JSON list of C-alpha atoms in Angstrom, two decimals:
[
{"chain": "A", "resi": 1, "resn": "MET", "atom": "CA", "xyz": [0.02, -0.02, 0.10]},
{"chain": "A", "resi": 2, "resn": "LYS", "atom": "CA", "xyz": [1.22, 3.58, -0.58]},
{"chain": "A", "resi": 3, "resn": "LEU", "atom": "CA", "xyz": [1.21, 6.42, 1.96]},
{"chain": "A", "resi": 4, "resn": "ASP", "atom": "CA", "xyz": [2.13, 10.01, 1.16]},
{"chain": "A", "resi": 5, "resn": "VAL", "atom": "CA", "xyz": [5.41, 11.26, 2.60]},
{"chain": "A", "resi": 6, "resn": "ILE", "atom": "CA", "xyz": [5.93, 14.74, 3.89]},
{"chain": "A", "resi": 7, "resn": "ASN", "atom": "CA", "xyz": [8.72, 16.95, 5.14]},
{"chain": "A", "resi": 8, "resn": "LEU", "atom": "CA", "xyz": [8.87, 18.50, 8.31]},
{"chain": "A", "resi": 9, "resn": "ASP", "atom": "CA", "xyz": [7.74, 21.99, 6.88]},
{"chain": "A", "resi": 10, "resn": "GLY", "atom": "CA", "xyz": [4.60, 20.20, 5.73]},
{"chain": "A", "resi": 11, "resn": "SER", "atom": "CA", "xyz": [5.45, 20.00, 2.01]},
{"chain": "A", "resi": 12, "resn": "ASN", "atom": "CA", "xyz": [4.88, 17.12, -0.04]},
{"chain": "A", "resi": 13, "resn": "ALA", "atom": "CA", "xyz": [7.77, 14.50, -0.50]},
{"chain": "A", "resi": 14, "resn": "GLY", "atom": "CA", "xyz": [6.37, 11.85, -2.70]},
{"chain": "A", "resi": 15, "resn": "SER", "atom": "CA", "xyz": [5.09, 8.55, -1.36]},
{"chain": "A", "resi": 16, "resn": "VAL", "atom": "CA", "xyz": [6.37, 5.19, 0.16]},
{"chain": "A", "resi": 17, "resn": "ASP", "atom": "CA", "xyz": [5.27, 1.60, -0.23]},
{"chain": "A", "resi": 18, "resn": "LEU", "atom": "CA", "xyz": [4.36, 0.12, 3.08]},
{"chain": "A", "resi": 19, "resn": "ASP", "atom": "CA", "xyz": [4.56, -3.59, 3.57]},
{"chain": "A", "resi": 20, "resn": "GLU", "atom": "CA", "xyz": [0.97, -5.09, 4.05]},
{"chain": "A", "resi": 21, "resn": "ALA", "atom": "CA", "xyz": [2.47, -7.79, 6.44]},
{"chain": "A", "resi": 22, "resn": "LEU", "atom": "CA", "xyz": [3.62, -5.03, 8.70]},
{"chain": "A", "resi": 23, "resn": "PHE", "atom": "CA", "xyz": [0.92, -2.15, 8.27]},
{"chain": "A", "resi": 24, "resn": "GLY", "atom": "CA", "xyz": [-2.07, -4.01, 6.64]},
{"chain": "A", "resi": 25, "resn": "LEU", "atom": "CA", "xyz": [-3.08, -6.39, 9.55]},
{"chain": "A", "resi": 26, "resn": "GLU", "atom": "CA", "xyz": [-6.48, -6.21, 11.25]},
{"chain": "A", "resi": 27, "resn": "PRO", "atom": "CA", "xyz": [-5.46, -5.07, 14.82]},
{"chain": "A", "resi": 28, "resn": "ARG", "atom": "CA", "xyz": [-6.15, -7.51, 17.54]},
{"chain": "A", "resi": 29, "resn": "ALA", "atom": "CA", "xyz": [-6.55, -6.03, 21.08]},
{"chain": "A", "resi": 30, "resn": "ASP", "atom": "CA", "xyz": [-5.86, -9.50, 22.73]},
{"chain": "A", "resi": 31, "resn": "ILE", "atom": "CA", "xyz": [-2.39, -9.57, 21.12]},
{"chain": "A", "resi": 32, "resn": "LEU", "atom": "CA", "xyz": [-1.53, -5.97, 21.92]},
{"chain": "A", "resi": 33, "resn": "HIS", "atom": "CA", "xyz": [-2.60, -6.39, 25.56]},
{"chain": "A", "resi": 34, "resn": "ARG", "atom": "CA", "xyz": [-0.44, -9.40, 26.12]},
{"chain": "A", "resi": 35, "resn": "VAL", "atom": "CA", "xyz": [2.64, -7.65, 24.60]},
{"chain": "A", "resi": 36, "resn": "VAL", "atom": "CA", "xyz": [1.96, -4.42, 26.72]},
{"chain": "A", "resi": 37, "resn": "ARG", "atom": "CA", "xyz": [1.42, -6.49, 29.84]},
{"chain": "A", "resi": 38, "resn": "TRP", "atom": "CA", "xyz": [4.78, -8.34, 29.17]},
{"chain": "A", "resi": 39, "resn": "GLN", "atom": "CA", "xyz": [6.55, -4.91, 28.86]},
{"chain": "A", "resi": 40, "resn": "ARG", "atom": "CA", "xyz": [5.14, -3.31, 31.82]},
{"chain": "A", "resi": 41, "resn": "ASN", "atom": "CA", "xyz": [5.74, -6.38, 34.04]},
{"chain": "A", "resi": 42, "resn": "ASN", "atom": "CA", "xyz": [9.39, -6.50, 32.95]},
{"chain": "A", "resi": 43, "resn": "ALA", "atom": "CA", "xyz": [9.69, -2.66, 33.83]},
{"chain": "A", "resi": 44, "resn": "GLN", "atom": "CA", "xyz": [8.19, -3.26, 37.28]},
{"chain": "A", "resi": 45, "resn": "ALA", "atom": "CA", "xyz": [10.94, -2.86, 39.77]},
{"chain": "A", "resi": 46, "resn": "GLY", "atom": "CA", "xyz": [9.58, -5.35, 42.33]},
{"chain": "A", "resi": 47, "resn": "THR", "atom": "CA", "xyz": [11.48, -3.80, 45.34]},
{"chain": "A", "resi": 48, "resn": "HIS", "atom": "CA", "xyz": [8.64, -3.99, 47.61]},
{"chain": "A", "resi": 49, "resn": "LYS", "atom": "CA", "xyz": [9.53, -5.37, 51.11]},
{"chain": "A", "resi": 50, "resn": "VAL", "atom": "CA", "xyz": [8.10, -5.77, 54.57]},
{"chain": "A", "resi": 51, "resn": "LYS", "atom": "CA", "xyz": [9.83, -7.04, 57.74]},
{"chain": "A", "resi": 52, "resn": "THR", "atom": "CA", "xyz": [9.13, -10.62, 58.95]},
{"chain": "A", "resi": 53, "resn": "ARG", "atom": "CA", "xyz": [9.03, -11.38, 62.64]},
{"chain": "A", "resi": 54, "resn": "SER", "atom": "CA", "xyz": [12.81, -12.43, 62.61]},
{"chain": "A", "resi": 55, "resn": "GLU", "atom": "CA", "xyz": [13.70, -8.83, 61.25]},
{"chain": "A", "resi": 56, "resn": "THR", "atom": "CA", "xyz": [11.85, -6.59, 63.69]},
{"chain": "A", "resi": 57, "resn": "SER", "atom": "CA", "xyz": [13.79, -4.85, 66.41]},
{"chain": "A", "resi": 58, "resn": "TYR", "atom": "CA", "xyz": [11.80, -6.19, 69.64]},
{"chain": "A", "resi": 59, "resn": "SER", "atom": "CA", "xyz": [13.32, -8.70, 72.20]},
{"chain": "A", "resi": 60, "resn": "THR", "atom": "CA", "xyz": [13.02, -12.21, 71.53]},
{"chain": "A", "resi": 61, "resn": "LYS", "atom": "CA", "xyz": [12.11, -12.90, 75.29]},
{"chain": "A", "resi": 62, "resn": "LYS", "atom": "CA", "xyz": [8.68, -14.32, 76.15]},
{"chain": "A", "resi": 63, "resn": "ILE", "atom": "CA", "xyz": [6.57, -11.38, 77.31]},
{"chain": "A", "resi": 64, "resn": "TYR", "atom": "CA", "xyz": [5.08, -13.17, 80.32]},
{"chain": "A", "resi": 65, "resn": "ARG", "atom": "CA", "xyz": [4.93, -16.61, 81.65]},
{"chain": "A", "resi": 66, "resn": "GLN", "atom": "CA", "xyz": [2.94, -19.25, 79.93]},
{"chain": "A", "resi": 67, "resn": "LYS", "atom": "CA", "xyz": [0.26, -19.98, 82.77]},
{"chain": "A", "resi": 68, "resn": "GLY", "atom": "CA", "xyz": [-1.36, -18.21, 85.45]},
{"chain": "A", "resi": 69, "resn": "THR", "atom": "CA", "xyz": [-1.96, -14.80, 83.95]},
{"chain": "A", "resi": 70, "resn": "GLY", "atom": "CA", "xyz": [-5.37, -15.36, 82.71]},
{"chain": "A", "resi": 71, "resn": "GLY", "atom": "CA", "xyz": [-4.09, -13.93, 79.37]},
{"chain": "A", "resi": 72, "resn": "ALA", "atom": "CA", "xyz": [-3.58, -15.71, 76.19]},
{"chain": "A", "resi": 73, "resn": "ARG", "atom": "CA", "xyz": [-0.39, -17.64, 75.55]},
{"chain": "A", "resi": 74, "resn": "HIS", "atom": "CA", "xyz": [2.38, -15.50, 73.73]},
{"chain": "A", "resi": 75, "resn": "GLY", "atom": "CA", "xyz": [6.06, -15.71, 73.03]},
{"chain": "A", "resi": 76, "resn": "ASP", "atom": "CA", "xyz": [7.86, -12.51, 72.05]},
{"chain": "A", "resi": 77, "resn": "ARG", "atom": "CA", "xyz": [6.46, -9.14, 70.62]},
{"chain": "A", "resi": 78, "resn": "ASN", "atom": "CA", "xyz": [7.61, -9.79, 67.17]},
{"chain": "A", "resi": 79, "resn": "ALA", "atom": "CA", "xyz": [4.55, -11.81, 66.42]},
{"chain": "A", "resi": 80, "resn": "PRO", "atom": "CA", "xyz": [2.38, -10.60, 63.68]},
{"chain": "A", "resi": 81, "resn": "ILE", "atom": "CA", "xyz": [-0.74, -9.90, 65.90]},
{"chain": "A", "resi": 82, "resn": "PHE", "atom": "CA", "xyz": [1.24, -7.12, 67.76]},
{"chain": "A", "resi": 83, "resn": "ARG", "atom": "CA", "xyz": [1.69, -3.57, 66.87]},
{"chain": "A", "resi": 84, "resn": "HIS", "atom": "CA", "xyz": [5.14, -3.26, 64.95]},
{"chain": "A", "resi": 85, "resn": "GLY", "atom": "CA", "xyz": [5.38, -6.95, 64.79]},
{"chain": "A", "resi": 86, "resn": "GLY", "atom": "CA", "xyz": [6.65, -8.78, 61.70]},
{"chain": "A", "resi": 87, "resn": "VAL", "atom": "CA", "xyz": [4.22, -9.07, 58.73]},
{"chain": "A", "resi": 88, "resn": "TYR", "atom": "CA", "xyz": [3.03, -12.50, 57.85]},
{"chain": "A", "resi": 89, "resn": "LYS", "atom": "CA", "xyz": [3.43, -13.58, 54.14]},
{"chain": "A", "resi": 90, "resn": "GLY", "atom": "CA", "xyz": [3.95, -10.01, 52.99]},
{"chain": "A", "resi": 91, "resn": "PRO", "atom": "CA", "xyz": [5.76, -8.90, 49.89]},
{"chain": "A", "resi": 92, "resn": "THR", "atom": "CA", "xyz": [9.54, -9.53, 49.25]},
{"chain": "A", "resi": 93, "resn": "PRO", "atom": "CA", "xyz": [11.60, -8.42, 46.28]},
{"chain": "A", "resi": 94, "resn": "ARG", "atom": "CA", "xyz": [11.00, -10.33, 43.08]},
{"chain": "A", "resi": 95, "resn": "SER", "atom": "CA", "xyz": [10.75, -10.04, 39.39]},
{"chain": "A", "resi": 96, "resn": "HIS", "atom": "CA", "xyz": [7.20, -9.54, 38.06]},
{"chain": "A", "resi": 97, "resn": "GLY", "atom": "CA", "xyz": [8.54, -10.21, 34.39]},
{"chain": "A", "resi": 98, "resn": "HIS", "atom": "CA", "xyz": [7.34, -13.31, 32.38]},
{"chain": "A", "resi": 99, "resn": "GLU", "atom": "CA", "xyz": [8.31, -14.88, 29.28]},
{"chain": "A", "resi": 100, "resn": "LEU", "atom": "CA", "xyz": [6.91, -14.08, 25.75]},
{"chain": "A", "resi": 101, "resn": "THR", "atom": "CA", "xyz": [8.21, -15.51, 22.58]},
{"chain": "A", "resi": 102, "resn": "LYS", "atom": "CA", "xyz": [10.17, -13.51, 20.11]},
{"chain": "A", "resi": 103, "resn": "LYS", "atom": "CA", "xyz": [7.73, -14.40, 17.50]},
{"chain": "A", "resi": 104, "resn": "PHE", "atom": "CA", "xyz": [4.74, -13.20, 19.53]},
{"chain": "A", "resi": 105, "resn": "ARG", "atom": "CA", "xyz": [6.59, -9.86, 20.39]},
{"chain": "A", "resi": 106, "resn": "LYS", "atom": "CA", "xyz": [7.25, -9.28, 16.56]},
{"chain": "A", "resi": 107, "resn": "LEU", "atom": "CA", "xyz": [3.52, -10.06, 15.92]},
{"chain": "A", "resi": 108, "resn": "GLY", "atom": "CA", "xyz": [2.59, -7.31, 18.61]},
{"chain": "A", "resi": 109, "resn": "LEU", "atom": "CA", "xyz": [4.74, -4.70, 16.96]},
{"chain": "A", "resi": 110, "resn": "LYS", "atom": "CA", "xyz": [3.08, -5.38, 13.54]},
{"chain": "A", "resi": 111, "resn": "HIS", "atom": "CA", "xyz": [-0.28, -5.18, 15.04]},
{"chain": "A", "resi": 112, "resn": "ALA", "atom": "CA", "xyz": [0.56, -1.76, 16.84]},
{"chain": "A", "resi": 113, "resn": "LEU", "atom": "CA", "xyz": [1.81, -0.55, 13.50]},
{"chain": "A", "resi": 114, "resn": "SER", "atom": "CA", "xyz": [-1.30, -1.74, 11.61]},
{"chain": "A", "resi": 115, "resn": "ALA", "atom": "CA", "xyz": [-3.54, -0.20, 14.42]},
{"chain": "A", "resi": 116, "resn": "LYS", "atom": "CA", "xyz": [-1.88, 3.31, 14.00]},
{"chain": "A", "resi": 117, "resn": "LEU", "atom": "CA", "xyz": [-2.29, 3.20, 10.29]},
{"chain": "A", "resi": 118, "resn": "LYS", "atom": "CA", "xyz": [-5.93, 2.03, 10.37]},
{"chain": "A", "resi": 119, "resn": "ALA", "atom": "CA", "xyz": [-6.73, 4.85, 12.80]},
{"chain": "A", "resi": 120, "resn": "GLY", "atom": "CA", "xyz": [-5.15, 7.48, 10.65]},
{"chain": "A", "resi": 121, "resn": "GLU", "atom": "CA", "xyz": [-2.55, 8.17, 13.15]},
{"chain": "A", "resi": 122, "resn": "LEU", "atom": "CA", "xyz": [0.44, 7.35, 11.04]},
{"chain": "A", "resi": 123, "resn": "VAL", "atom": "CA", "xyz": [2.65, 9.84, 9.32]},
{"chain": "A", "resi": 124, "resn": "VAL", "atom": "CA", "xyz": [5.73, 9.05, 7.34]},
{"chain": "A", "resi": 125, "resn": "ILE", "atom": "CA", "xyz": [8.37, 11.88, 6.85]},
{"chain": "A", "resi": 126, "resn": "SER", "atom": "CA", "xyz": [11.34, 12.10, 4.52]},
{"chain": "A", "resi": 127, "resn": "ALA", "atom": "CA", "xyz": [13.98, 12.48, 7.40]},
{"chain": "A", "resi": 128, "resn": "ALA", "atom": "CA", "xyz": [14.15, 13.64, 11.00]},
{"chain": "A", "resi": 129, "resn": "GLU", "atom": "CA", "xyz": [16.86, 16.44, 10.68]},
{"chain": "A", "resi": 130, "resn": "ALA", "atom": "CA", "xyz": [17.17, 19.76, 12.33]},
{"chain": "A", "resi": 131, "resn": "GLU", "atom": "CA", "xyz": [19.60, 22.41, 13.04]},
{"chain": "A", "resi": 132, "resn": "GLY", "atom": "CA", "xyz": [19.54, 22.04, 16.97]},
{"chain": "A", "resi": 133, "resn": "LYS", "atom": "CA", "xyz": [17.23, 24.80, 17.53]},
{"chain": "A", "resi": 134, "resn": "THR", "atom": "CA", "xyz": [14.32, 23.68, 19.69]},
{"chain": "A", "resi": 135, "resn": "SER", "atom": "CA", "xyz": [12.16, 26.93, 18.95]},
{"chain": "A", "resi": 136, "resn": "ALA", "atom": "CA", "xyz": [12.34, 26.14, 15.26]},
{"chain": "A", "resi": 137, "resn": "LEU", "atom": "CA", "xyz": [11.34, 22.60, 15.64]},
{"chain": "A", "resi": 138, "resn": "ALA", "atom": "CA", "xyz": [8.62, 23.34, 17.97]},
{"chain": "A", "resi": 139, "resn": "LYS", "atom": "CA", "xyz": [7.11, 25.64, 15.38]},
{"chain": "A", "resi": 140, "resn": "GLN", "atom": "CA", "xyz": [7.13, 22.95, 12.80]},
{"chain": "A", "resi": 141, "resn": "VAL", "atom": "CA", "xyz": [5.60, 20.39, 15.07]},
{"chain": "A", "resi": 142, "resn": "ALA", "atom": "CA", "xyz": [2.89, 22.87, 16.18]},
{"chain": "A", "resi": 143, "resn": "LYS", "atom": "CA", "xyz": [2.02, 23.43, 12.56]},
{"chain": "A", "resi": 144, "resn": "LEU", "atom": "CA", "xyz": [1.76, 19.92, 11.75]},
{"chain": "A", "resi": 145, "resn": "GLY", "atom": "CA", "xyz": [-0.55, 19.51, 14.79]},
{"chain": "A", "resi": 146, "resn": "TRP", "atom": "CA", "xyz": [1.54, 16.87, 16.73]},
{"chain": "A", "resi": 147, "resn": "LYS", "atom": "CA", "xyz": [0.79, 17.00, 20.38]},
{"chain": "A", "resi": 148, "resn": "ARG", "atom": "CA", "xyz": [1.68, 13.66, 21.68]},
{"chain": "A", "resi": 149, "resn": "ALA", "atom": "CA", "xyz": [3.95, 12.01, 18.93]},
{"chain": "A", "resi": 150, "resn": "LEU", "atom": "CA", "xyz": [6.64, 9.41, 18.85]},
{"chain": "A", "resi": 151, "resn": "ILE", "atom": "CA", "xyz": [9.14, 9.68, 16.10]},
{"chain": "A", "resi": 152, "resn": "ILE", "atom": "CA", "xyz": [10.84, 6.47, 14.93]},
{"chain": "A", "resi": 153, "resn": "ASP", "atom": "CA", "xyz": [14.07, 6.97, 12.77]},
{"chain": "A", "resi": 154, "resn": "GLY", "atom": "CA", "xyz": [16.46, 4.51, 11.14]},
{"chain": "A", "resi": 155, "resn": "ALA", "atom": "CA", "xyz": [19.28, 2.57, 12.98]},
{"chain": "A", "resi": 156, "resn": "THR", "atom": "CA", "xyz": [20.48, 5.85, 14.60]},
{"chain": "A", "resi": 157, "resn": "VAL", "atom": "CA", "xyz": [19.01, 9.12, 15.56]},
{"chain": "A", "resi": 158, "resn": "ASN", "atom": "CA", "xyz": [20.12, 12.40, 14.15]},
{"chain": "A", "resi": 159, "resn": "ASP", "atom": "CA", "xyz": [22.09, 14.18, 17.15]},
{"chain": "A", "resi": 160, "resn": "LEU", "atom": "CA", "xyz": [20.93, 17.76, 16.33]},
{"chain": "A", "resi": 161, "resn": "PHE", "atom": "CA", "xyz": [17.23, 16.56, 15.76]},
{"chain": "A", "resi": 162, "resn": "ALA", "atom": "CA", "xyz": [17.31, 14.64, 19.29]},
{"chain": "A", "resi": 163, "resn": "LYS", "atom": "CA", "xyz": [18.94, 17.86, 20.89]},
{"chain": "A", "resi": 164, "resn": "ALA", "atom": "CA", "xyz": [16.23, 20.06, 19.31]},
{"chain": "A", "resi": 165, "resn": "ALA", "atom": "CA", "xyz": [13.37, 17.75, 20.29]},
{"chain": "A", "resi": 166, "resn": "ARG", "atom": "CA", "xyz": [14.67, 17.08, 23.89]},
{"chain": "A", "resi": 167, "resn": "ASN", "atom": "CA", "xyz": [12.72, 20.02, 25.34]},
{"chain": "A", "resi": 168, "resn": "ILE", "atom": "CA", "xyz": [9.57, 19.90, 23.40]},
{"chain": "A", "resi": 169, "resn": "GLU", "atom": "CA", "xyz": [6.75, 18.54, 25.43]},
{"chain": "A", "resi": 170, "resn": "GLY", "atom": "CA", "xyz": [5.02, 15.40, 24.12]},
{"chain": "A", "resi": 171, "resn": "LEU", "atom": "CA", "xyz": [7.62, 14.68, 21.45]},
{"chain": "A", "resi": 172, "resn": "ASP", "atom": "CA", "xyz": [9.82, 11.58, 21.76]},
{"chain": "A", "resi": 173, "resn": "ILE", "atom": "CA", "xyz": [12.35, 10.03, 19.27]},
{"chain": "A", "resi": 174, "resn": "LEU", "atom": "CA", "xyz": [13.54, 6.48, 19.21]},
{"chain": "A", "resi": 175, "resn": "PRO", "atom": "CA", "xyz": [15.82, 4.40, 16.83]},
{"chain": "A", "resi": 176, "resn": "SER", "atom": "CA", "xyz": [14.20, 1.61, 14.96]},
{"chain": "A", "resi": 177, "resn": "MET", "atom": "CA", "xyz": [15.43, -0.91, 17.38]},
{"chain": "A", "resi": 178, "resn": "GLY", "atom": "CA", "xyz": [13.91, 0.97, 20.24]},
{"chain": "A", "resi": 179, "resn": "ALA", "atom": "CA", "xyz": [10.23, 0.76, 18.70]},
{"chain": "A", "resi": 180, "resn": "ASN", "atom": "CA", "xyz": [8.03, -1.01, 21.15]},
{"chain": "A", "resi": 181, "resn": "VAL", "atom": "CA", "xyz": [4.34, -1.51, 21.30]},
{"chain": "A", "resi": 182, "resn": "TYR", "atom": "CA", "xyz": [3.65, 0.35, 24.64]},
{"chain": "A", "resi": 183, "resn": "ASP", "atom": "CA", "xyz": [5.50, 3.64, 23.40]},
{"chain": "A", "resi": 184, "resn": "ILE", "atom": "CA", "xyz": [3.55, 3.47, 19.90]},
{"chain": "A", "resi": 185, "resn": "LEU", "atom": "CA", "xyz": [0.07, 2.91, 21.38]},
{"chain": "A", "resi": 186, "resn": "LYS", "atom": "CA", "xyz": [0.33, 5.66, 24.29]},
{"chain": "A", "resi": 187, "resn": "ARG", "atom": "CA", "xyz": [1.04, 8.36, 21.72]},
{"chain": "A", "resi": 188, "resn": "ASP", "atom": "CA", "xyz": [-1.64, 10.23, 19.62]},
{"chain": "A", "resi": 189, "resn": "THR", "atom": "CA", "xyz": [0.50, 10.29, 16.43]},
{"chain": "A", "resi": 190, "resn": "LEU", "atom": "CA", "xyz": [3.17, 7.81, 15.18]},
{"chain": "A", "resi": 191, "resn": "VAL", "atom": "CA", "xyz": [5.73, 9.39, 12.94]},
{"chain": "A", "resi": 192, "resn": "ILE", "atom": "CA", "xyz": [8.18, 7.31, 10.94]},
{"chain": "A", "resi": 193, "resn": "THR", "atom": "CA", "xyz": [10.91, 8.50, 8.63]},
{"chain": "A", "resi": 194, "resn": "LYS", "atom": "CA", "xyz": [11.55, 6.74, 5.40]},
{"chain": "A", "resi": 195, "resn": "ALA", "atom": "CA", "xyz": [14.77, 5.18, 6.75]},
{"chain": "A", "resi": 196, "resn": "GLY", "atom": "CA", "xyz": [12.74, 3.98, 9.88]},
{"chain": "A", "resi": 197, "resn": "VAL", "atom": "CA", "xyz": [10.16, 2.20, 7.55]},
{"chain": "A", "resi": 198, "resn": "GLU", "atom": "CA", "xyz": [13.11, 0.36, 5.83]},
{"chain": "A", "resi": 199, "resn": "ALA", "atom": "CA", "xyz": [14.61, -0.46, 9.26]},
{"chain": "A", "resi": 200, "resn": "LEU", "atom": "CA", "xyz": [11.36, -1.91, 10.66]},
{"chain": "A", "resi": 201, "resn": "GLU", "atom": "CA", "xyz": [10.64, -3.82, 7.62]},
{"chain": "A", "resi": 202, "resn": "ALA", "atom": "CA", "xyz": [14.22, -5.51, 7.80]},
{"chain": "A", "resi": 203, "resn": "ARG", "atom": "CA", "xyz": [13.72, -6.10, 11.47]},
{"chain": "A", "resi": 204, "resn": "LEU", "atom": "CA", "xyz": [10.29, -7.62, 11.46]},
{"chain": "A", "resi": 205, "resn": "LYS", "atom": "CA", "xyz": [10.67, -9.85, 8.35]}
]
């Protein structure tokens, strides 16, 4: 399928052929959900921790004698039923990540690209290049109407463009190898350079 290509100033720059296998799929929410869940779970720190009864700072001495007090039987004050005692079966540091096959992850990325194209939220630009001036790039972005946009470039990102884009709210740029389902779906507009299209096609074959 063909899609128009524009320059950053909004002028026409011809067209590009998009691979049907990447951009022409019928998006499936279940596939996108599984890949996003895999990404977010892997990103979770899992550093939550509580103290067990062996880690609290009370004395380990029995608080009063076993019999004759009329009270319940107790050992030390580290028991979970006491205030500031240890927590029973509380969270401990662990990984929340789980496995997802490489084939399925690739499929998820294809469905994310297809979803953006189907929603009319995919833009292809000739190149992501700038002179390093944030103000000039910000005016171009505002003129194009990009409020929350992700730009995917080729194998590398132009240093001056990255510098100019760094301080523009809602604008992010990634190399093709950094393209992922979560970042694509959470933006209103997906912008891919011609080099980025070629790199993604090579990566997802």
